[in-house]
Tab-separated table of C-alpha atoms and ligand atoms in Angstrom:
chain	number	residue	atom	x	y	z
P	227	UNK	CA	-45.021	88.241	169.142
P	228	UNK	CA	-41.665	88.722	166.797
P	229	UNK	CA	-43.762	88.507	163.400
P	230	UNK	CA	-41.340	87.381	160.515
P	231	UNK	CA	-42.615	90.942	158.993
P	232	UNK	CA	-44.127	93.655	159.822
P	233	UNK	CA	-45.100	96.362	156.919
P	234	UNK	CA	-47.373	98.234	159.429
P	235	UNK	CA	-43.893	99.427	161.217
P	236	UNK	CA	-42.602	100.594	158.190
P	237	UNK	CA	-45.981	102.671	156.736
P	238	UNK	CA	-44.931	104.508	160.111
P	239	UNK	CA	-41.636	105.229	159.934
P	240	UNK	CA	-42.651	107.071	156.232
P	241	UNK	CA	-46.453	108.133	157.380
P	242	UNK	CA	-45.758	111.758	155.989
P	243	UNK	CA	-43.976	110.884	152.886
P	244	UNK	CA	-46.499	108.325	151.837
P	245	UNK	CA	-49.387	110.330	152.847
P	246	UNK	CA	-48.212	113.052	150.878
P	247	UNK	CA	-47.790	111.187	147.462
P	248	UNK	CA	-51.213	109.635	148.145
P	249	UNK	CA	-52.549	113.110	148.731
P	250	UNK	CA	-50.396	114.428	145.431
P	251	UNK	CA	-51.905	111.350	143.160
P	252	UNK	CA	-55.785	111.670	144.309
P	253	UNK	CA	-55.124	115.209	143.739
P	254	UNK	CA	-54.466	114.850	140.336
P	255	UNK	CA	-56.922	113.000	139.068
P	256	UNK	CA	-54.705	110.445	137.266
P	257	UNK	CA	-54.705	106.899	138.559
P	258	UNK	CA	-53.323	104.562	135.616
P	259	UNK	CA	-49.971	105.349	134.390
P	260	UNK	CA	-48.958	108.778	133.527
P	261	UNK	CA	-46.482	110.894	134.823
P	262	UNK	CA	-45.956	109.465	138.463
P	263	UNK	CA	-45.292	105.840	136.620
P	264	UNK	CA	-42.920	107.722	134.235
P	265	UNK	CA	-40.882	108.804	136.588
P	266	UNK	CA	-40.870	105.957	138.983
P	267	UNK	CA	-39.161	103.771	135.600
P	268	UNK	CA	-36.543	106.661	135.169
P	269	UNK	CA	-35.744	106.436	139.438
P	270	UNK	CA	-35.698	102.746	138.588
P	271	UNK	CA	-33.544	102.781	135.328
P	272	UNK	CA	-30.956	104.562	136.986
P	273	UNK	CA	-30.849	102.779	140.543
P	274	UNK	CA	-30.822	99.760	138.411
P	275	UNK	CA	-28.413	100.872	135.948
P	276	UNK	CA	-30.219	99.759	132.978
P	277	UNK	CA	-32.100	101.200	130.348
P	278	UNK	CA	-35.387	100.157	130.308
P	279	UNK	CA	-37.949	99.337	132.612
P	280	UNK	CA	-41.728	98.558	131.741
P	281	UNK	CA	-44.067	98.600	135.114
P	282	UNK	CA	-46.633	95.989	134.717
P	283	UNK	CA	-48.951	94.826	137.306
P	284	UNK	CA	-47.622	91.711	139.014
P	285	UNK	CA	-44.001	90.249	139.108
P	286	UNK	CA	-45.956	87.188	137.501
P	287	UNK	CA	-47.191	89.341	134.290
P	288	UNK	CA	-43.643	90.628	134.585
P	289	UNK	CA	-42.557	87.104	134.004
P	290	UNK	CA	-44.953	86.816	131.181
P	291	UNK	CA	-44.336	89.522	129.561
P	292	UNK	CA	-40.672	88.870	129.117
P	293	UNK	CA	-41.180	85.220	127.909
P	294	UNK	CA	-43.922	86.965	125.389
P	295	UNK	CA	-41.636	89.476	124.368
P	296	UNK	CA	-38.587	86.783	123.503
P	297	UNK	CA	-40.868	85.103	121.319
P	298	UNK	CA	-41.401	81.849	123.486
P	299	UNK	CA	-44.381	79.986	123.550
P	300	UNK	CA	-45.961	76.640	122.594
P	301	UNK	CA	-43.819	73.724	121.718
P	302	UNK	CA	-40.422	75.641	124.054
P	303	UNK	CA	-38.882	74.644	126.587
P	304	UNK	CA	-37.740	76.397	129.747
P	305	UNK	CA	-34.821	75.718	132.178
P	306	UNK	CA	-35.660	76.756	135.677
P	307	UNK	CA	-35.872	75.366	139.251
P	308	UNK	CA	-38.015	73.144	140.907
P	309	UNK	CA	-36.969	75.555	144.127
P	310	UNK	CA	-38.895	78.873	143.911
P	311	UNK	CA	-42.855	80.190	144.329
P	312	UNK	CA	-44.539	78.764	141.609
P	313	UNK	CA	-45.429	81.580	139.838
P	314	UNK	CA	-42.168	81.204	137.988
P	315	UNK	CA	-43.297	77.843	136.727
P	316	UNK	CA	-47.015	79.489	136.136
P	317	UNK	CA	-45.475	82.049	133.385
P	318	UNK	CA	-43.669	79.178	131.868
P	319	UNK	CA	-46.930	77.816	131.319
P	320	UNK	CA	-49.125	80.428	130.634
P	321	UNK	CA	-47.515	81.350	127.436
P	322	UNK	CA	-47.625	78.272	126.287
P	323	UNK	CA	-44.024	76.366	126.757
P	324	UNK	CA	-42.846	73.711	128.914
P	325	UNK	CA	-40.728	74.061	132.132
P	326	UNK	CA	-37.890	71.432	132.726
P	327	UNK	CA	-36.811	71.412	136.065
P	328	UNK	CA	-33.043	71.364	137.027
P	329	UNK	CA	-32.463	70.827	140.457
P	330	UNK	CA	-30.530	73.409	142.719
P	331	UNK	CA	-26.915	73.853	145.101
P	332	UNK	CA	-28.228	72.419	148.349
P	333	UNK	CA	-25.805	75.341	149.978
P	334	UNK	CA	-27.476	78.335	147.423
P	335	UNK	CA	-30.215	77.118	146.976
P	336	UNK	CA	-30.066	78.667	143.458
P	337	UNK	CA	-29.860	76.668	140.164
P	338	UNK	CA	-26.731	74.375	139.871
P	339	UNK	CA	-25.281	75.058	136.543
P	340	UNK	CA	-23.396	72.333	135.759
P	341	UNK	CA	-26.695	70.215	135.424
P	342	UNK	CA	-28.164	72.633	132.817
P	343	UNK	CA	-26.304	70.831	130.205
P	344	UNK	CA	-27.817	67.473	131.040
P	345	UNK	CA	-31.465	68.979	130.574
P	346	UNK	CA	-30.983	70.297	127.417
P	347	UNK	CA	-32.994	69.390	124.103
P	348	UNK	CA	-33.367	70.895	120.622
P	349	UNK	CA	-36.386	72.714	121.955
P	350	UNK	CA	-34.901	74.860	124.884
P	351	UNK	CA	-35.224	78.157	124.152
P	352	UNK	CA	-34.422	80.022	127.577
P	353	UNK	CA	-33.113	79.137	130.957
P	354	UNK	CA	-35.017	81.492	134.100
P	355	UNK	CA	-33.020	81.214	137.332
P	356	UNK	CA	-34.256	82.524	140.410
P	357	UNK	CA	-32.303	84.419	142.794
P	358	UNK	CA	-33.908	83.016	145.737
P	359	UNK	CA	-34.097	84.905	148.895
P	360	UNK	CA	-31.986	88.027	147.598
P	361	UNK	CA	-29.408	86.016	146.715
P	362	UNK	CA	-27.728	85.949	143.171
P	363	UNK	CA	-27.359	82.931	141.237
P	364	UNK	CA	-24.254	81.869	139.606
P	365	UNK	CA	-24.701	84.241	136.445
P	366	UNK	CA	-21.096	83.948	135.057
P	367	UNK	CA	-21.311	79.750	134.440
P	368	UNK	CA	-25.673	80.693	133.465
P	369	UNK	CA	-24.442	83.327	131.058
P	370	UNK	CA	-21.798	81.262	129.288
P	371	UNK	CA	-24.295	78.447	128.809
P	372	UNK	CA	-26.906	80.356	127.356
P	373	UNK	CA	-24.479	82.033	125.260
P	374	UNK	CA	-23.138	78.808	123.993
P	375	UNK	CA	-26.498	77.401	123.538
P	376	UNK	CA	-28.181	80.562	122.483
P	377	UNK	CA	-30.865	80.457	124.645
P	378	UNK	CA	-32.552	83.933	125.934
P	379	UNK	CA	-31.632	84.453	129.673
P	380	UNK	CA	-34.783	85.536	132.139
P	381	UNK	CA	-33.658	86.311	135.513
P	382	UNK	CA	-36.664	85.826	138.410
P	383	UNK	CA	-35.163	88.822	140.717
P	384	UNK	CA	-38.546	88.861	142.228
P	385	UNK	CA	-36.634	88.266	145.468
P	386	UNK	CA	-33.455	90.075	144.204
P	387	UNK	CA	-33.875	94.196	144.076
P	388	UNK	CA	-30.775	95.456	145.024
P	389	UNK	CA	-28.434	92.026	144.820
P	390	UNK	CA	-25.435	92.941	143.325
P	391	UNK	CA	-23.206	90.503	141.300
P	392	UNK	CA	-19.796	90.856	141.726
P	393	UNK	CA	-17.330	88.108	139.753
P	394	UNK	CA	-14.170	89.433	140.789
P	395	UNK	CA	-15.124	89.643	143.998
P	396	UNK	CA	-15.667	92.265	146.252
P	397	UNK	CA	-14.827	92.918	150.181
P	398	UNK	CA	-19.037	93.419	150.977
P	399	UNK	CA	-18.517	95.519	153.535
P	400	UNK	CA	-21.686	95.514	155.579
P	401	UNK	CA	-23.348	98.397	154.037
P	402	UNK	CA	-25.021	97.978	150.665
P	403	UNK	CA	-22.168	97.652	148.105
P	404	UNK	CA	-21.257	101.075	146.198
P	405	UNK	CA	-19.693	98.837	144.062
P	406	UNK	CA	-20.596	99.484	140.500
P	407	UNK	CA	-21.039	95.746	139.353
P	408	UNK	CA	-24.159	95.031	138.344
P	409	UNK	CA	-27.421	94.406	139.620
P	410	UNK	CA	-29.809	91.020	139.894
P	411	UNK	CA	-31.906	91.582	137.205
P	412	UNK	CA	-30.248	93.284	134.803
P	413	UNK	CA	-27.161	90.534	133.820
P	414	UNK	CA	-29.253	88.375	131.568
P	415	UNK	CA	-31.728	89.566	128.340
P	416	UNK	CA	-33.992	90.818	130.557
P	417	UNK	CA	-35.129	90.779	134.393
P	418	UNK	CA	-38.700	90.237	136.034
P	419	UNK	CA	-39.258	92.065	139.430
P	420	UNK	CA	-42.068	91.850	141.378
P	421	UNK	CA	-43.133	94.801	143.601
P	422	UNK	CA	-46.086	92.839	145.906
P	423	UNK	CA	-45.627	94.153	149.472
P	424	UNK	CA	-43.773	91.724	151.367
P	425	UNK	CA	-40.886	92.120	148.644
P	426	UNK	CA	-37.544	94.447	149.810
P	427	UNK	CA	-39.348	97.606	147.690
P	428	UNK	CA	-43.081	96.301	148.134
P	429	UNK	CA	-46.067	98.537	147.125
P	430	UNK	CA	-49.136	98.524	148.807
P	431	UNK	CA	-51.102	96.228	146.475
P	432	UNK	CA	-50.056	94.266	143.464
P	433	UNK	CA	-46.925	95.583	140.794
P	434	UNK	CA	-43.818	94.479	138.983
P	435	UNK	CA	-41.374	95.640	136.061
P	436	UNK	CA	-39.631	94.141	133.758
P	437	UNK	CA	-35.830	95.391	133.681
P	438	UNK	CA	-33.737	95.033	129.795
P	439	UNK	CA	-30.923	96.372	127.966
P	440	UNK	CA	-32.642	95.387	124.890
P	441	UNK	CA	-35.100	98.127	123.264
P	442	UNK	CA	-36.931	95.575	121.004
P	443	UNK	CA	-38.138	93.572	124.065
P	444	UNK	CA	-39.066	96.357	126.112
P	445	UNK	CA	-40.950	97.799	123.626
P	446	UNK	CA	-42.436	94.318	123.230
P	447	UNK	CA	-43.230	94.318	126.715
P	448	UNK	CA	-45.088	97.528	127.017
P	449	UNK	CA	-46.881	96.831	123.930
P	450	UNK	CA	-48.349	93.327	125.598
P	451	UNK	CA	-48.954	95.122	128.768
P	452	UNK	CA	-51.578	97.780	127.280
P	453	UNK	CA	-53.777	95.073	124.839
P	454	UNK	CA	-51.259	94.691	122.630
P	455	UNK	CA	-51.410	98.441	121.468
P	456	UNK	CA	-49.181	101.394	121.347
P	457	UNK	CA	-51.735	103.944	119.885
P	458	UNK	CA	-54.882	103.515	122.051
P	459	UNK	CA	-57.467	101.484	119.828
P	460	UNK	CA	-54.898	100.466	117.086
P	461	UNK	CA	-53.702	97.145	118.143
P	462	UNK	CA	-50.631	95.755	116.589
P	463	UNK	CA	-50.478	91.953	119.123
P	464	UNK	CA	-52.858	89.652	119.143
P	465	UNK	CA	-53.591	88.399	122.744
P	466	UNK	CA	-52.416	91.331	125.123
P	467	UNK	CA	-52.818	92.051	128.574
P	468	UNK	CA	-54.222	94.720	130.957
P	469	UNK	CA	-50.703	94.628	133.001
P	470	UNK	CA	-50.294	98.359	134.667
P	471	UNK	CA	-48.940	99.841	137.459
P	472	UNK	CA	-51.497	102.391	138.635
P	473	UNK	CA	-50.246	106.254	139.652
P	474	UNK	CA	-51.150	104.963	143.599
P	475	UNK	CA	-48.603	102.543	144.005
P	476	UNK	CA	-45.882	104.387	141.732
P	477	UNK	CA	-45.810	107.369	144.203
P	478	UNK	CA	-45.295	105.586	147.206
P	479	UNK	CA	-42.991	103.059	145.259
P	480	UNK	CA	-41.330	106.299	145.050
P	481	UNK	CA	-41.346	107.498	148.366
P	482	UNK	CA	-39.770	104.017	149.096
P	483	UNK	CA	-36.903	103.671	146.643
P	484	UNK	CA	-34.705	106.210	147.945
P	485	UNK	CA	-34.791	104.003	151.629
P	486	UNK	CA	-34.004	100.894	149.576
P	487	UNK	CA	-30.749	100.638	149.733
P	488	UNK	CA	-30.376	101.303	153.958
P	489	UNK	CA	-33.121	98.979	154.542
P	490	UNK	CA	-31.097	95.857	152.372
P	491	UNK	CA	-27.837	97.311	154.371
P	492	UNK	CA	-30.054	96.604	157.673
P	493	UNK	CA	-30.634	93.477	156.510
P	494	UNK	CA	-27.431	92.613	155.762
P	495	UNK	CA	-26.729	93.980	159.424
P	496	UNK	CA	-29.448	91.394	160.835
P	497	UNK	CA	-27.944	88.316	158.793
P	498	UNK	CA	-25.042	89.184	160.309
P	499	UNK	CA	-26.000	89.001	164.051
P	500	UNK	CA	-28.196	85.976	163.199
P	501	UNK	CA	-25.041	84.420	161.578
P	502	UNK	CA	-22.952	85.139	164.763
P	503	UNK	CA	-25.539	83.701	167.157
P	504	UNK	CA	-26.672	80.604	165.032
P	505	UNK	CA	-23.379	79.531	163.309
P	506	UNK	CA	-23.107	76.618	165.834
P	507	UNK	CA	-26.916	75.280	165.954
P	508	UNK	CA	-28.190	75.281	162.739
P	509	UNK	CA	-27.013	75.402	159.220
P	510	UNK	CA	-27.012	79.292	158.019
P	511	UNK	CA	-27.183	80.765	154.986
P	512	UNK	CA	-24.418	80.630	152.905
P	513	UNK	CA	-22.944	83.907	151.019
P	514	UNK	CA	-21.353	83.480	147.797
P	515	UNK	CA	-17.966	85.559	147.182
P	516	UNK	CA	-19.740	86.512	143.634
P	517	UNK	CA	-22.525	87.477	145.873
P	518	UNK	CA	-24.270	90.913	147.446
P	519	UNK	CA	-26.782	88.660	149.044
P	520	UNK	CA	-29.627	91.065	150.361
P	521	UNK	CA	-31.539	88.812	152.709
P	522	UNK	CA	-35.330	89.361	151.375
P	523	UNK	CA	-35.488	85.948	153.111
P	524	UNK	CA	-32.621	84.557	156.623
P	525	UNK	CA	-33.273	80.943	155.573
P	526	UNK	CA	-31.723	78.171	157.564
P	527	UNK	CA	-31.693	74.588	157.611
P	528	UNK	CA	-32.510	72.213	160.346
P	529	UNK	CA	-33.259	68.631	159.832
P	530	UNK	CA	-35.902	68.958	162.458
P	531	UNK	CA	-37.732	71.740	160.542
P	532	UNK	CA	-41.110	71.456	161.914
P	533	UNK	CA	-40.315	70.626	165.576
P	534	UNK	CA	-38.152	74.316	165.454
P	535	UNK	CA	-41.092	76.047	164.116
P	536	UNK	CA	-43.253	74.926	166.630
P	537	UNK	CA	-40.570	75.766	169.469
P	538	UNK	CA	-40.512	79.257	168.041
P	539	UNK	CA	-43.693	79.607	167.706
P	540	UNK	CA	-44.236	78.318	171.247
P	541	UNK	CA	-42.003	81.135	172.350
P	542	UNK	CA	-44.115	83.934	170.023
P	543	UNK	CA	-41.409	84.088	167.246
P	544	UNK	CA	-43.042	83.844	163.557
P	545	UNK	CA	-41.286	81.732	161.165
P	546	UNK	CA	-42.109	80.320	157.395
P	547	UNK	CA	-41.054	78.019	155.272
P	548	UNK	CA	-40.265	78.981	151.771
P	549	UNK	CA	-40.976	76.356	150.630
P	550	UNK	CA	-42.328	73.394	152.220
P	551	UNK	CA	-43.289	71.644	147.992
P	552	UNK	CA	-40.819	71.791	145.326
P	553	UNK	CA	-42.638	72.093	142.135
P	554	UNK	CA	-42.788	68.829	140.624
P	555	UNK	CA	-44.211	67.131	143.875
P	556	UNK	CA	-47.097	69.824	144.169
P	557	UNK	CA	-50.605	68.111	142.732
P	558	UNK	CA	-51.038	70.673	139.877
P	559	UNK	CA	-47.022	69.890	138.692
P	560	UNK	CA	-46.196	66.227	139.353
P	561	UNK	CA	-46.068	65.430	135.360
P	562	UNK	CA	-43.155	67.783	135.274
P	563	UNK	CA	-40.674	64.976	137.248
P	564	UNK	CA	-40.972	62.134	139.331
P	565	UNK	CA	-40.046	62.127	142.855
P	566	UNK	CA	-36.710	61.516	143.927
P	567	UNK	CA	-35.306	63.179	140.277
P	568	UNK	CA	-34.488	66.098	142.105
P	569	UNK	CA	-32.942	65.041	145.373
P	570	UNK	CA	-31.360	68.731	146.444
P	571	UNK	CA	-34.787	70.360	146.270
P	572	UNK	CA	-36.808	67.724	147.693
P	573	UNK	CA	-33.905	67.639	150.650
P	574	UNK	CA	-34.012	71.699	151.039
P	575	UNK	CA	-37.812	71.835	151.008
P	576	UNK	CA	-37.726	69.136	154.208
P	577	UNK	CA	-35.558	71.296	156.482
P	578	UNK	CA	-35.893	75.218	155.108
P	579	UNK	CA	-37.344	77.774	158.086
P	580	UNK	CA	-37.254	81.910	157.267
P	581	UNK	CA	-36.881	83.232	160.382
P	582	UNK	CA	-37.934	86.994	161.345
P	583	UNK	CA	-36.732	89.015	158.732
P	584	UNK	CA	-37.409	92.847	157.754
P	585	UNK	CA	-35.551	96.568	158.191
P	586	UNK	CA	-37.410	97.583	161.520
P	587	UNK	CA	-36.877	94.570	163.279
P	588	UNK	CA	-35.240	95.778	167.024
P	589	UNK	CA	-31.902	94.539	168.374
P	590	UNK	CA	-33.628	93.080	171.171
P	591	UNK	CA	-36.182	91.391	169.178
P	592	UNK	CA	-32.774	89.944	166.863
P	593	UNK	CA	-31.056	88.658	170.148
P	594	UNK	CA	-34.730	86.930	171.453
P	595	UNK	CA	-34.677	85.288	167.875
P	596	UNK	CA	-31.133	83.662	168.555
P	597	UNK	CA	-31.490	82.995	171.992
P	598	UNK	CA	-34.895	81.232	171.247
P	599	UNK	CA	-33.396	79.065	168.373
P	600	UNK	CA	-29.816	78.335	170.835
P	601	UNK	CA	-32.718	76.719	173.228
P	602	UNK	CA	-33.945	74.376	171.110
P	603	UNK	CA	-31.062	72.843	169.020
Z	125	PLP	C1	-43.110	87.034	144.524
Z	125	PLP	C2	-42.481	86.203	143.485
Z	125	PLP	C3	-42.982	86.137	142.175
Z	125	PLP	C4	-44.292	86.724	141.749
Z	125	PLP	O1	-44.490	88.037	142.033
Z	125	PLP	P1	-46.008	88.596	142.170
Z	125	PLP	O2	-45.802	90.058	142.181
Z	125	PLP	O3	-46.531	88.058	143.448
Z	125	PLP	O4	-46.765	88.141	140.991
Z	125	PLP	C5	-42.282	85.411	141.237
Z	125	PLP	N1	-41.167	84.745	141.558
Z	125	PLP	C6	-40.658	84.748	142.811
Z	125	PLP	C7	-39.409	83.999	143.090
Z	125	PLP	C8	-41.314	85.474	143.822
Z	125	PLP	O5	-40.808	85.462	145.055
């Protein structure tokens, strides 16, 4: 079986280094924040380029804390995409405001920019795009409209870590761009990462940050991560959150980050092979020239989705479809727009497969992958 990840390969490759900063955190006898978290936001702050970084404990509080911390709440309305995991749409909701879906680039996947303006009302406050599957969304057109709207800009790089944007283009060469344009998550106001395992710098439970240039919403942030407080028992919020990253999960976040940038370089490497292979049976992904696309996801379409995924699977290759219900037809969402208002989404989530995807996957398992797809279309 070619799994479409496999974390327990990659626990071995590190065994010693994680096993020691387990070892070093039980030893200490700290286990919520302190000095391991500390210094896993620094390591972060300067791989990310950007100032300030507040751990929290899920991408989704990350989310939530950043809409919190701009301010927006009942009675505002969001611009995002019908076209992600819903927890996007969840934070939109659970402080309070109203998403408004805009629908997506069939070939990005990403938000399609030049239908913001059509969406807009005297209540949107912020527009959240999502740079799906590692890739970045078009920032420079996002940016301008937000600007000229002055809306807040939230960027989902849940997917993301390590996406570079580059508007003047750069010649990616295969490994990770030493480029110094800047990273996804740290163009707009602020950026919401999520650290849940499967991500490209997963822990081993539950985490996320929040990434910002801006002091006044970090400290906002941290504030509505610990109840609302910034001297324990003198609480200055109303209606905080316990959101931390606990010491466990910083030190072997740590032991991680330093591999980060190899393992999206061996992704990269992957895409590429799967790129060669599959260019000719079904539609690959396609890179942006603005675009250090970091492949948390190799998505491709096929207008016989299902019958593929059952050939793979037939053939012991994993596969997943991210994802098979755009928002607004999912039970819970379906007053947000009728059916057929948001033809690219409902189109990619139809024909979308994520085939085998992750740092330690083999040559040989890569070439079974694209010899098993050439059989079937
Ligand atoms: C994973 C993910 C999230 C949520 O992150 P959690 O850490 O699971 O809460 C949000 N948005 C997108 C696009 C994601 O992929």
């Amino acid at each position: 079986m070619i799994p479409i990840l496999d974390l327990r390969q990659e626990y071995l490759e590190l065994k010693a280094e994680i096993d020691q900063a387990i070892g070093r955190v039980l030893a200490s006898g700290g286990f919520v924040g302190g000095l391991e978290v500390e210094a896993l936001e620094a390591e972060l702050a300067a791989y990310l380029r950007v100032p300030h970084i507040v751990t929290c404990g899920s991408g989704t509080d990350a989310l939530v804390l950043a809409l919190r911390a701009m301010g927006i709440g009942p009675g505002d309305e969001v611009l995002t995409t019908p076209f992600t995991f819903i927890a996007t749409l969840e934070a939109i909701l659970l402080v309070g405001a109203t998403p408004v879906l805009v629908d997506i680039d069939p070939h990005t996947f990403n938000l399609q920019p030049a239908l913001l303006a059509q969406a807009l009302t005297p209540y949107t406050r912020a527009v959240l795009p999502v740079h799906l599957y590692g890739q970045v969304a078009p920032m420079g057109e996002i940016l301008a409209f937000a600007q000229q709207h002055g809306l807040w800009v939230l960027e989902d790089a849940a997917q993301a870590i390590g996406a570079r944007y580059c508007p003047t283009g750069c010649q990616h060469p295969l490994e990770a761009c030493r480029c110094t344009h800047p990273l996804a998550g740290t163009l707009g106001h602020a950026g919401a990462f999520s650290l849940y395992p499967t991500k490209n710098l997963g822990a081993y439970g539950d985490g996320g940050f929040v990434a910002t240039r801006d002091p006044r919403l970090a400290e906002e942030a941290r504030l509505l991560a610990v109840h609302g407080s910034k001297e324990r028992y003198h609480h200055v919020r109303p209606a905080g959150y316990t959101s931390r990253l606990d010491a466990l999960q910083a030190a072997i976040l740590r032991a991680k980050l330093p591999y980060l940038e190899s393992w999206n370089t061996r992704r990269r490497q992957i895409a590429q092979a799967y790129n060669q292979g599959l260019k000719n049976h079904v539609q690959i992904p396609q890179e942006m020239p603005y675009a250090l696309h970091i492949y948390h996801q190799y998505t491709v379409r096929h207008p016989e989705r299902d019958r593929l995924a059952a050939h793979l699977k037939a053939q012991g290759i994993g596969s997943s479809v991210h994802y098979p219900v755009p928002a607004h037809l999912q039970p819970a969402y379906r007053h947000l727009a009728p059916q057929g208002s948001l033809p690219a989404a409902e189109a990619a989530a139809r024909e979308v497969l994520s085939l085998p995807m992750h740092p330690f996957l083999r040559e040989d398992q890569v070439e079974k992958v694209i010899a098993a797809v050439q059989r079937f279309a």
